[in-house]
Coordinates of C-alpha atoms and ligand atoms in Angstrom, one line a residue:
M1 CA 109.2 59.9 105.1
L2 CA 109.7 60.3 108.8
T3 CA 112.3 62.7 109.9
R4 CA 113.7 63.2 113.3
R5 CA 112.5 66.8 113.4
L6 CA 109.0 65.8 112.6
F7 CA 109.0 63.1 115.3
M8 CA 110.5 65.5 117.9
G9 CA 108.0 68.2 116.9
T10 CA 105.0 65.9 117.4
A11 CA 106.2 63.3 119.9
G12 CA 104.9 65.3 122.9
A13 CA 101.4 65.1 121.6
G14 CA 101.9 61.4 120.7
L15 CA 101.7 62.2 117.0
L16 CA 103.8 60.7 114.2
L17 CA 103.2 61.6 110.6
S18 CA 103.6 58.4 108.7
G19 CA 101.2 56.6 106.4
S20 CA 99.0 59.6 106.0
L21 CA 96.4 57.7 104.0
A22 CA 96.2 55.0 106.6
R23 CA 96.1 57.5 109.4
A24 CA 93.1 59.1 107.8
A25 CA 91.4 55.7 107.5
V26 CA 92.3 54.2 110.8
K27 CA 90.1 55.8 113.4
T28 CA 90.7 53.4 116.3
N29 CA 93.8 52.1 117.9
P30 CA 95.5 49.7 115.5
F31 CA 97.9 48.4 118.2
T32 CA 95.3 46.1 119.9
L33 CA 97.7 43.1 119.7
G34 CA 100.6 44.8 121.5
V35 CA 104.3 44.5 120.5
A36 CA 106.8 41.7 120.6
S37 CA 110.5 41.0 119.9
G38 CA 112.3 37.8 119.2
T39 CA 115.2 35.9 117.7
P40 CA 117.7 37.6 119.9
R41 CA 121.3 37.6 118.5
P42 CA 124.3 39.4 119.9
D43 CA 123.9 42.2 117.3
S44 CA 120.2 42.0 116.2
V45 CA 116.7 41.3 117.2
I46 CA 113.3 41.2 115.4
L47 CA 110.7 43.7 116.5
W48 CA 107.0 42.8 115.8
T49 CA 103.6 44.4 115.8
R50 CA 100.5 43.9 113.7
L51 CA 98.0 46.7 112.8
A52 CA 94.6 45.4 113.7
P53 CA 92.0 48.0 114.8
D54 CA 89.3 45.3 114.5
P55 CA 91.4 42.3 115.5
L56 CA 88.8 39.6 115.6
Q57 CA 87.3 40.4 112.2
G58 CA 90.4 40.1 110.0
G59 CA 92.1 43.1 111.4
G60 CA 90.0 45.9 110.0
M61 CA 92.8 47.7 108.1
P62 CA 92.1 49.6 104.9
F63 CA 93.2 48.1 101.6
G64 CA 96.9 48.3 100.7
D65 CA 100.3 48.4 102.4
V66 CA 100.8 50.8 105.3
T67 CA 103.9 52.7 106.5
V68 CA 104.5 52.4 110.2
G69 CA 106.9 54.5 112.2
Y70 CA 109.2 53.0 114.8
R71 CA 111.6 54.2 117.4
V72 CA 114.2 52.5 119.5
W73 CA 115.6 53.9 122.8
E74 CA 118.6 52.9 124.9
D75 CA 116.7 53.6 128.1
A76 CA 113.2 52.8 129.5
E77 CA 112.6 56.5 130.1
R78 CA 113.0 57.1 126.3
R79 CA 115.6 59.8 126.7
K80 CA 118.2 58.4 124.4
V81 CA 117.0 57.6 120.9
L82 CA 119.1 54.9 119.2
R83 CA 117.2 54.5 116.0
E84 CA 114.0 55.7 114.2
G85 CA 112.5 55.1 110.9
T86 CA 109.6 53.6 109.0
I87 CA 108.8 50.2 107.8
T88 CA 106.0 48.7 105.6
A89 CA 103.3 46.6 107.1
P90 CA 102.2 44.6 104.1
Q91 CA 98.6 43.8 103.5
A92 CA 99.7 40.4 102.3
D93 CA 101.1 39.7 105.8
A94 CA 97.9 40.9 107.6
H95 CA 99.6 44.3 108.2
S96 CA 102.2 42.7 110.5
V97 CA 105.6 44.2 110.9
H98 CA 108.9 42.2 111.2
L99 CA 111.6 44.7 111.7
K100 CA 115.2 43.4 111.9
L101 CA 117.1 45.7 114.1
E102 CA 120.8 45.3 113.4
G103 CA 124.1 46.7 114.6
L104 CA 123.2 46.3 118.2
R105 CA 125.5 45.6 121.1
P106 CA 125.5 42.1 122.8
G107 CA 123.7 41.6 126.1
R108 CA 122.1 45.0 126.0
E109 CA 118.5 46.1 126.7
Y110 CA 116.6 48.3 124.3
W111 CA 113.1 49.7 124.3
Y112 CA 110.9 50.3 121.3
A113 CA 107.5 51.5 120.1
F114 CA 105.6 51.7 116.8
T115 CA 103.4 54.6 115.6
L116 CA 100.7 55.0 113.1
G117 CA 99.1 58.4 112.8
D118 CA 98.0 59.5 116.2
F119 CA 98.4 56.1 117.7
E120 CA 101.4 54.8 119.5
S121 CA 101.9 51.1 120.4
P122 CA 102.8 50.0 124.0
L123 CA 106.5 50.3 124.9
G124 CA 108.4 47.1 124.5
R125 CA 111.7 46.0 126.1
T126 CA 114.0 43.7 124.4
R127 CA 117.5 42.4 124.9
T128 CA 120.2 41.1 122.6
S129 CA 121.8 37.8 123.5
S130 CA 125.5 37.5 124.5
P131 CA 127.8 34.5 124.6
S132 CA 129.8 36.2 127.4
S133 CA 126.9 37.0 129.8
N134 CA 127.8 35.8 133.3
Q135 CA 124.2 35.5 134.6
V136 CA 121.4 34.6 132.2
R137 CA 117.7 34.4 133.0
L138 CA 115.6 32.3 130.6
A139 CA 111.8 31.4 130.9
L140 CA 110.1 28.4 129.4
A141 CA 106.4 28.5 128.4
S142 CA 104.0 26.4 126.4
C143 CA 100.3 25.4 126.0
Q144 CA 98.1 28.4 126.6
S145 CA 94.6 27.2 125.9
W146 CA 92.4 30.3 125.9
Q147 CA 89.4 28.5 127.1
S148 CA 91.0 26.4 129.9
G149 CA 92.4 29.3 132.0
F150 CA 93.8 32.8 132.3
Y151 CA 97.3 33.8 131.9
A152 CA 98.4 34.9 135.4
A153 CA 101.7 33.0 134.7
Y154 CA 102.5 35.6 132.1
N155 CA 102.1 38.5 134.4
D156 CA 104.6 36.9 136.8
M157 CA 106.9 36.1 133.9
A158 CA 106.8 39.7 132.7
S159 CA 107.6 41.1 136.1
W160 CA 110.7 38.9 136.2
T161 CA 112.0 40.4 132.9
P162 CA 113.9 37.4 131.6
D163 CA 116.6 37.8 129.1
C164 CA 114.6 35.6 126.8
V165 CA 111.3 33.6 126.8
I166 CA 111.4 30.2 125.1
H167 CA 108.0 29.2 123.9
V168 CA 107.8 25.6 122.8
G169 CA 104.4 25.5 121.2
D170 CA 100.6 25.3 121.5
Y171 CA 100.5 29.1 121.4
I172 CA 96.9 28.8 120.1
Y173 CA 94.5 25.9 120.1
E174 CA 92.6 25.2 116.9
G175 CA 89.5 23.8 118.4
G176 CA 86.0 25.2 118.4
I177 CA 83.9 26.8 121.2
S178 CA 83.6 24.9 124.5
T179 CA 80.6 25.4 126.8
L180 CA 81.4 27.9 129.6
G181 CA 81.5 26.6 133.2
N182 CA 82.6 23.5 135.1
R183 CA 83.1 20.0 133.8
A184 CA 83.8 16.9 135.9
V185 CA 85.6 13.9 134.6
E186 CA 85.4 10.7 136.6
K187 CA 88.6 8.6 137.1
P188 CA 89.0 5.5 139.3
G189 CA 88.9 6.9 142.8
E190 CA 89.0 10.5 141.8
T191 CA 86.8 13.2 140.2
L192 CA 88.7 15.8 138.1
N193 CA 87.2 19.2 137.8
F194 CA 87.9 21.5 134.8
R195 CA 86.4 24.8 133.8
T196 CA 86.0 26.7 130.6
V197 CA 86.6 30.3 131.6
R198 CA 86.3 32.1 128.3
Q199 CA 85.4 31.0 124.8
H200 CA 87.0 30.7 121.4
N201 CA 85.8 33.0 118.7
S202 CA 84.8 30.4 116.1
A203 CA 84.3 26.8 115.3
E204 CA 87.5 24.8 114.6
I205 CA 89.8 26.9 112.5
T206 CA 90.9 25.8 109.0
T207 CA 91.3 28.9 106.8
L208 CA 93.8 31.8 106.8
W209 CA 91.0 34.1 108.0
D210 CA 90.2 31.7 110.9
Y211 CA 93.9 31.4 112.0
R212 CA 94.4 35.1 111.9
N213 CA 91.4 35.8 114.0
R214 CA 92.4 33.0 116.4
Y215 CA 95.9 34.4 116.9
A216 CA 94.4 37.8 117.3
L217 CA 92.0 36.5 120.0
Y218 CA 94.9 35.1 122.0
K219 CA 97.0 38.1 121.5
T220 CA 94.3 40.4 122.9
D221 CA 95.1 39.0 126.4
P222 CA 96.9 41.7 128.4
A223 CA 99.1 39.3 130.4
L224 CA 100.3 37.7 127.1
Q225 CA 101.0 41.1 125.7
A226 CA 102.9 42.1 128.9
A227 CA 105.1 39.0 128.6
H228 CA 105.9 39.8 124.9
A229 CA 106.6 43.4 125.8
A230 CA 109.0 42.4 128.6
A231 CA 111.5 40.2 126.8
P232 CA 112.4 38.8 123.4
W233 CA 111.0 35.4 122.6
L234 CA 112.2 32.3 120.8
V235 CA 109.2 30.4 119.4
T236 CA 108.7 27.0 117.9
M237 CA 105.5 25.3 117.0
D238 CA 103.7 22.2 118.3
D239 CA 100.6 20.6 117.0
H240 CA 97.7 22.9 118.0
E241 CA 99.1 25.8 115.9
V242 CA 97.9 23.6 113.0
D243 CA 95.8 20.5 114.1
N244 CA 96.0 18.2 117.0
N245 CA 98.8 15.6 116.7
W246 CA 99.6 16.4 113.1
A247 CA 102.8 14.9 111.7
A248 CA 104.4 16.3 108.5
N249 CA 101.6 16.1 105.9
V250 CA 99.3 13.8 108.0
P251 CA 96.5 15.3 110.1
Q252 CA 95.2 13.6 113.2
D253 CA 92.1 12.5 111.3
P254 CA 93.1 11.7 107.7
W255 CA 89.6 10.2 107.2
A256 CA 88.1 13.6 107.8
Q257 CA 90.6 15.8 105.8
T258 CA 92.0 15.0 102.4
P259 CA 95.7 15.4 101.8
L260 CA 94.9 18.4 99.7
E261 CA 92.7 20.0 102.3
F262 CA 95.3 19.4 105.0
K263 CA 98.1 21.0 102.9
V264 CA 96.0 24.1 102.3
R265 CA 95.2 24.2 106.0
K266 CA 98.8 23.9 107.0
L267 CA 99.8 26.7 104.6
A268 CA 97.2 28.9 106.3
A269 CA 98.4 28.0 109.7
F270 CA 102.1 28.6 108.9
K271 CA 101.3 31.9 107.2
A272 CA 99.3 33.1 110.2
W273 CA 102.0 31.8 112.7
Y274 CA 104.6 34.0 110.9
E275 CA 102.3 37.0 110.8
H276 CA 101.9 36.8 114.6
M277 CA 105.4 35.8 115.8
P278 CA 108.5 37.9 116.2
V279 CA 110.5 35.7 113.8
E280 CA 112.7 36.5 110.9
R281 CA 111.8 33.8 108.3
P282 CA 108.4 33.7 106.6
P283 CA 107.1 30.3 105.4
Q284 CA 108.5 29.1 102.1
I285 CA 105.4 28.7 99.9
D286 CA 105.5 26.7 96.6
G287 CA 102.0 26.3 95.2
I288 CA 100.1 24.8 98.1
E289 CA 103.3 23.4 99.7
A290 CA 104.4 25.4 102.8
S291 CA 107.4 24.9 105.0
L292 CA 108.7 26.9 108.0
D293 CA 112.3 27.0 109.3
M294 CA 111.8 27.5 113.0
T295 CA 115.1 26.0 114.1
G296 CA 118.1 28.0 115.3
I297 CA 121.1 28.1 117.6
Y298 CA 121.2 30.9 120.2
R299 CA 123.9 31.5 122.8
F300 CA 123.0 32.9 126.2
G301 CA 126.2 32.9 128.4
A302 CA 127.0 29.3 129.4
A303 CA 123.9 28.0 127.6
Q304 CA 123.7 27.2 123.9
V305 CA 120.1 26.8 123.0
H306 CA 119.1 24.6 120.0
L307 CA 115.6 25.5 119.0
L308 CA 114.2 22.4 117.4
D309 CA 111.2 21.4 115.3
T310 CA 109.7 18.1 116.3
R311 CA 106.5 18.4 114.3
Q312 CA 107.2 19.3 110.7
F313 CA 109.6 16.5 109.7
R314 CA 108.4 13.6 111.8
D315 CA 107.1 10.3 110.7
D316 CA 103.4 9.7 111.5
Q317 CA 102.5 8.3 115.0
V318 CA 101.9 4.6 115.1
C319 CA 100.1 2.0 117.3
G320 CA 96.7 3.5 117.0
N321 CA 95.2 6.8 118.1
E322 CA 94.6 5.6 121.7
F323 CA 96.5 6.9 124.7
P324 CA 98.7 5.1 125.6
G325 CA 99.4 3.5 122.3
Q326 CA 98.4 0.0 121.6
L327 CA 101.2 -2.6 121.9
P328 CA 102.6 -4.8 120.6
C329 CA 103.0 -2.7 117.4
D330 CA 105.6 -3.7 114.9
S331 CA 106.4 -0.4 113.4
H332 CA 107.0 1.3 116.7
A333 CA 110.7 0.5 116.9
D334 CA 111.4 0.9 113.1
P335 CA 114.8 2.5 113.0
K336 CA 113.8 4.4 109.9
R337 CA 111.2 6.4 111.8
S338 CA 112.4 9.9 112.8
V339 CA 111.3 12.9 114.9
L340 CA 113.6 15.5 113.5
G341 CA 114.1 14.3 110.0
A342 CA 117.5 13.4 108.6
A343 CA 118.6 16.9 107.9
Q344 CA 117.7 18.3 111.3
E345 CA 119.3 15.3 113.0
Q346 CA 122.5 16.0 111.1
W347 CA 122.5 19.7 111.8
L348 CA 121.9 19.1 115.5
A349 CA 124.7 16.5 115.8
Q350 CA 127.1 18.8 114.1
S351 CA 126.3 21.7 116.3
L352 CA 126.4 19.7 119.5
R353 CA 129.7 18.1 118.7
S354 CA 131.4 21.5 118.0
S355 CA 129.7 23.3 120.9
Q356 CA 132.0 24.9 123.5
A357 CA 129.1 25.7 125.8
R358 CA 128.9 24.3 129.3
Y359 CA 125.1 23.7 129.0
N360 CA 123.7 22.4 125.7
V361 CA 120.0 23.0 125.6
L362 CA 117.5 21.3 123.3
A363 CA 114.3 23.3 123.3
S364 CA 111.4 21.6 121.6
Q365 CA 107.8 20.6 122.1
M366 CA 107.7 17.1 123.4
W367 CA 109.2 15.1 126.2
L368 CA 112.6 13.5 125.4
S369 CA 112.5 11.4 128.6
P370 CA 110.2 8.4 128.8
Y371 CA 107.1 8.0 130.9
R372 CA 105.5 4.6 131.2
F373 CA 101.9 4.0 132.0
N374 CA 102.3 0.4 133.1
D375 CA 104.6 -1.5 135.4
A376 CA 107.8 -3.2 134.5
P377 CA 108.8 -5.7 133.1
A378 CA 106.0 -5.4 130.5
E379 CA 106.8 -3.5 127.3
P380 CA 106.3 0.1 128.3
A381 CA 102.9 1.6 127.5
V382 CA 103.6 5.2 126.3
N383 CA 102.3 8.3 124.7
M384 CA 103.0 7.8 121.0
D385 CA 103.0 11.5 120.2
A386 CA 106.2 12.1 122.3
W387 CA 109.7 10.8 121.8
D388 CA 108.4 7.6 123.5
G389 CA 106.7 6.9 120.2
Y390 CA 110.0 7.0 118.3
P391 CA 112.3 4.8 120.4
A392 CA 114.9 4.3 117.7
A393 CA 115.2 8.0 117.0
R394 CA 115.4 8.7 120.7
Q395 CA 118.2 6.1 121.0
R396 CA 120.1 7.9 118.3
M397 CA 119.7 11.1 120.2
I398 CA 120.8 9.4 123.5
D399 CA 123.9 8.0 121.9
L400 CA 124.7 11.4 120.5
L401 CA 124.2 13.2 123.9
G402 CA 126.0 10.6 125.8
D403 CA 129.1 10.9 123.6
G404 CA 130.9 13.7 125.3
I405 CA 128.3 16.5 124.9
S406 CA 128.6 18.8 127.9
N407 CA 125.5 18.9 130.2
P408 CA 122.7 18.3 127.7
V409 CA 119.5 19.9 129.0
A410 CA 116.1 19.2 127.3
L411 CA 113.4 21.9 127.8
S412 CA 110.0 20.7 126.7
G413 CA 106.3 21.3 127.0
D414 CA 103.3 19.7 125.3
W415 CA 102.2 17.5 128.1
H416 CA 100.8 20.0 130.5
C417 CA 102.7 18.6 133.5
A418 CA 105.7 20.1 135.2
A419 CA 108.5 17.5 135.5
A420 CA 112.2 17.3 136.2
M421 CA 113.7 14.1 134.8
T422 CA 116.9 12.4 134.0
L423 CA 117.3 10.8 130.6
H424 CA 119.3 7.6 130.9
A425 CA 121.4 5.7 128.3
S426 CA 118.7 3.0 128.5
P427 CA 115.7 5.2 128.9
F428 CA 113.5 2.9 131.0
D429 CA 116.4 1.8 133.2
A430 CA 117.1 4.5 135.8
K431 CA 120.2 2.6 136.9
S432 CA 121.8 3.1 133.5
K433 CA 124.2 6.0 132.8
P434 CA 122.5 9.4 132.9
V435 CA 123.0 11.3 129.7
A436 CA 120.7 14.4 129.9
H437 CA 118.6 16.5 132.2
E438 CA 115.1 17.4 131.2
F439 CA 112.9 20.2 132.5
A440 CA 109.3 20.1 131.2
G441 CA 107.3 23.2 131.9
T442 CA 103.7 22.7 132.8
S443 CA 101.2 24.6 130.8
I444 CA 100.4 28.3 131.0
S445 CA 96.7 27.5 131.1
S446 CA 95.9 24.2 129.4
D447 CA 94.2 21.4 131.3
C448 CA 96.1 18.2 132.1
G449 CA 93.4 15.6 131.4
W450 CA 95.8 12.7 132.1
M451 CA 97.0 14.0 135.5
H452 CA 95.4 11.0 137.2
E453 CA 97.2 8.5 135.1
M454 CA 100.5 10.4 135.5
D455 CA 100.3 10.6 139.2
T456 CA 99.2 6.9 139.6
M457 CA 102.1 5.7 137.5
R458 CA 104.8 7.9 139.0
P459 CA 106.3 5.0 141.0
A460 CA 106.9 3.1 137.7
N461 CA 109.0 6.1 136.6
P462 CA 111.9 6.5 139.0
H463 CA 113.9 8.8 136.6
V464 CA 111.4 11.6 137.5
Q465 CA 112.7 13.8 140.3
H466 CA 109.8 16.3 140.3
L467 CA 106.3 16.1 139.0
N468 CA 103.3 18.5 139.3
T469 CA 100.4 17.6 137.1
R470 CA 97.9 19.7 139.0
Q471 CA 99.0 23.3 138.5
R472 CA 99.6 25.7 135.6
G473 CA 102.7 27.9 135.4
Y474 CA 106.1 28.1 133.8
C475 CA 109.8 27.6 134.4
R476 CA 112.6 30.0 135.2
F477 CA 116.3 29.1 134.5
E478 CA 119.2 31.1 136.0
V479 CA 122.4 30.0 134.3
S480 CA 125.9 31.1 135.1
D481 CA 129.3 29.8 134.2
K482 CA 129.2 27.6 137.4
S483 CA 125.6 26.7 138.0
W484 CA 122.1 26.1 136.6
L485 CA 119.0 26.8 138.8
T486 CA 115.5 25.8 137.7
T487 CA 112.5 27.3 139.4
Y488 CA 109.0 26.0 138.8
R489 CA 106.5 28.8 139.2
V490 CA 102.9 27.8 139.6
V491 CA 99.6 29.7 139.4
E492 CA 97.5 29.3 142.6
N493 CA 94.2 29.6 140.7
A494 CA 94.3 29.2 136.9
Y495 CA 90.7 30.4 136.7
D496 CA 91.6 33.8 138.1
A497 CA 93.4 36.2 135.8
G498 CA 94.9 38.0 138.9
S499 CA 96.0 34.9 140.7
L500 CA 99.1 34.7 142.8
V501 CA 102.0 32.9 141.3
K502 CA 104.5 31.2 143.6
T503 CA 107.5 28.9 143.6
D504 CA 106.7 25.2 143.7
A505 CA 110.2 23.8 143.4
E506 CA 113.8 24.8 142.9
M507 CA 116.3 22.5 141.5
K508 CA 120.1 22.9 141.1
L509 CA 121.4 21.0 138.1
H510 CA 124.3 18.6 138.8
D511 CA 126.9 18.2 136.2
L512 CA 126.7 15.1 134.1
Ligands
FE2_601 FE1 99.3 21.7 124.7

């Protein structure tokens, strides 16, 4: 058992006597994956780490659960200790730690570190949320393909020290190993150049062992670790955390994976996601059935953030596997098709209708606003994996948002393009009543293979106020009682880990 006296007596030498058996067995630094915090509430936050002295080979921890020490300070200089203690890192959870720190004060910064034997983790900063914060700083991130680029965006984000980072998915990519170097793709009148800057650590991942090692690979990145250590995160999943374009219990290629194989794969993916994310709720596992509750409502000053799950409860995509989807296609407009599922739709409607917040944020993976890839007046050719593929469900959402909800703001990712858009009552008619704003972040590092088509078709999408398909980066939001400012930060060179990151566009949000 850790005591304050023991800690004080050894802290100077960086020693903490906890988990003596593990200490003896762990000869190299187990904190290779850094620290993280998340799920910020006015009085609590989740602190995370995972013990992994050999991160790319299953972690490398000895058999059995391990006791880890932790300490929380009220200042970055570590003068004022708020809390200290021990917590178990269960072997069953890949020796990850999810410590719920309670009894905190709202809108306050805290600093924390974990210890095992002689080893101490990096220092993390976190912050509780507060409904009464006057000035809030939120960051939006998504899509961080390891192979497509480096994470300079995260260094810039870390230096900004946001109150919270909202990550809307594609934290890992499940694919195999790409060939290093440049790759050219010919489009009409344009050659697109992409580069694989570093490689995945295995073929396409399907097992728990694979997913753990893939998360570990991504989490070895120092810029990603810095962004986690700088602020609490809210995280929700998109497709690549499991399998490209999966929907509920349907993989992208049902002819290549049986329903049973996909369920087992999804269970592994959900388990590994929990083990590597600063979240409170582990997956519910019943036999081979696994489900995750990633949703939540968080209040940051004038912004009420609804963290959504647009992947786990949706109906399967229709109109073929081509992009854009093949039309006409009868089932496309079927009113029974859903993105959120009935329970989440109801939960969201209830929360929005009772919200007192000036800004009502919907944070999720995919674009709520439309984007057509043909000219009017033909039936819009669209991406069937986004809300565009579920027009009846989107219309239900539009009708809800347009019914007196104060300043709905959708924050999304998935599509690897930065965009500021207005969602209209009739989504493809920019002259109809505006009902919501949308800010889509670009990707942290993932390629935008459809940039040519996006740029070519922009004139057919007059509801788009800002579009940058060519650069990687993230969004900053500065929210007060009176204003909302969005800043698009872009990486000058995504193939350079030390790249400069600069402001591409700033947009003040107008009240709806
Ligand atoms: Fe992505």
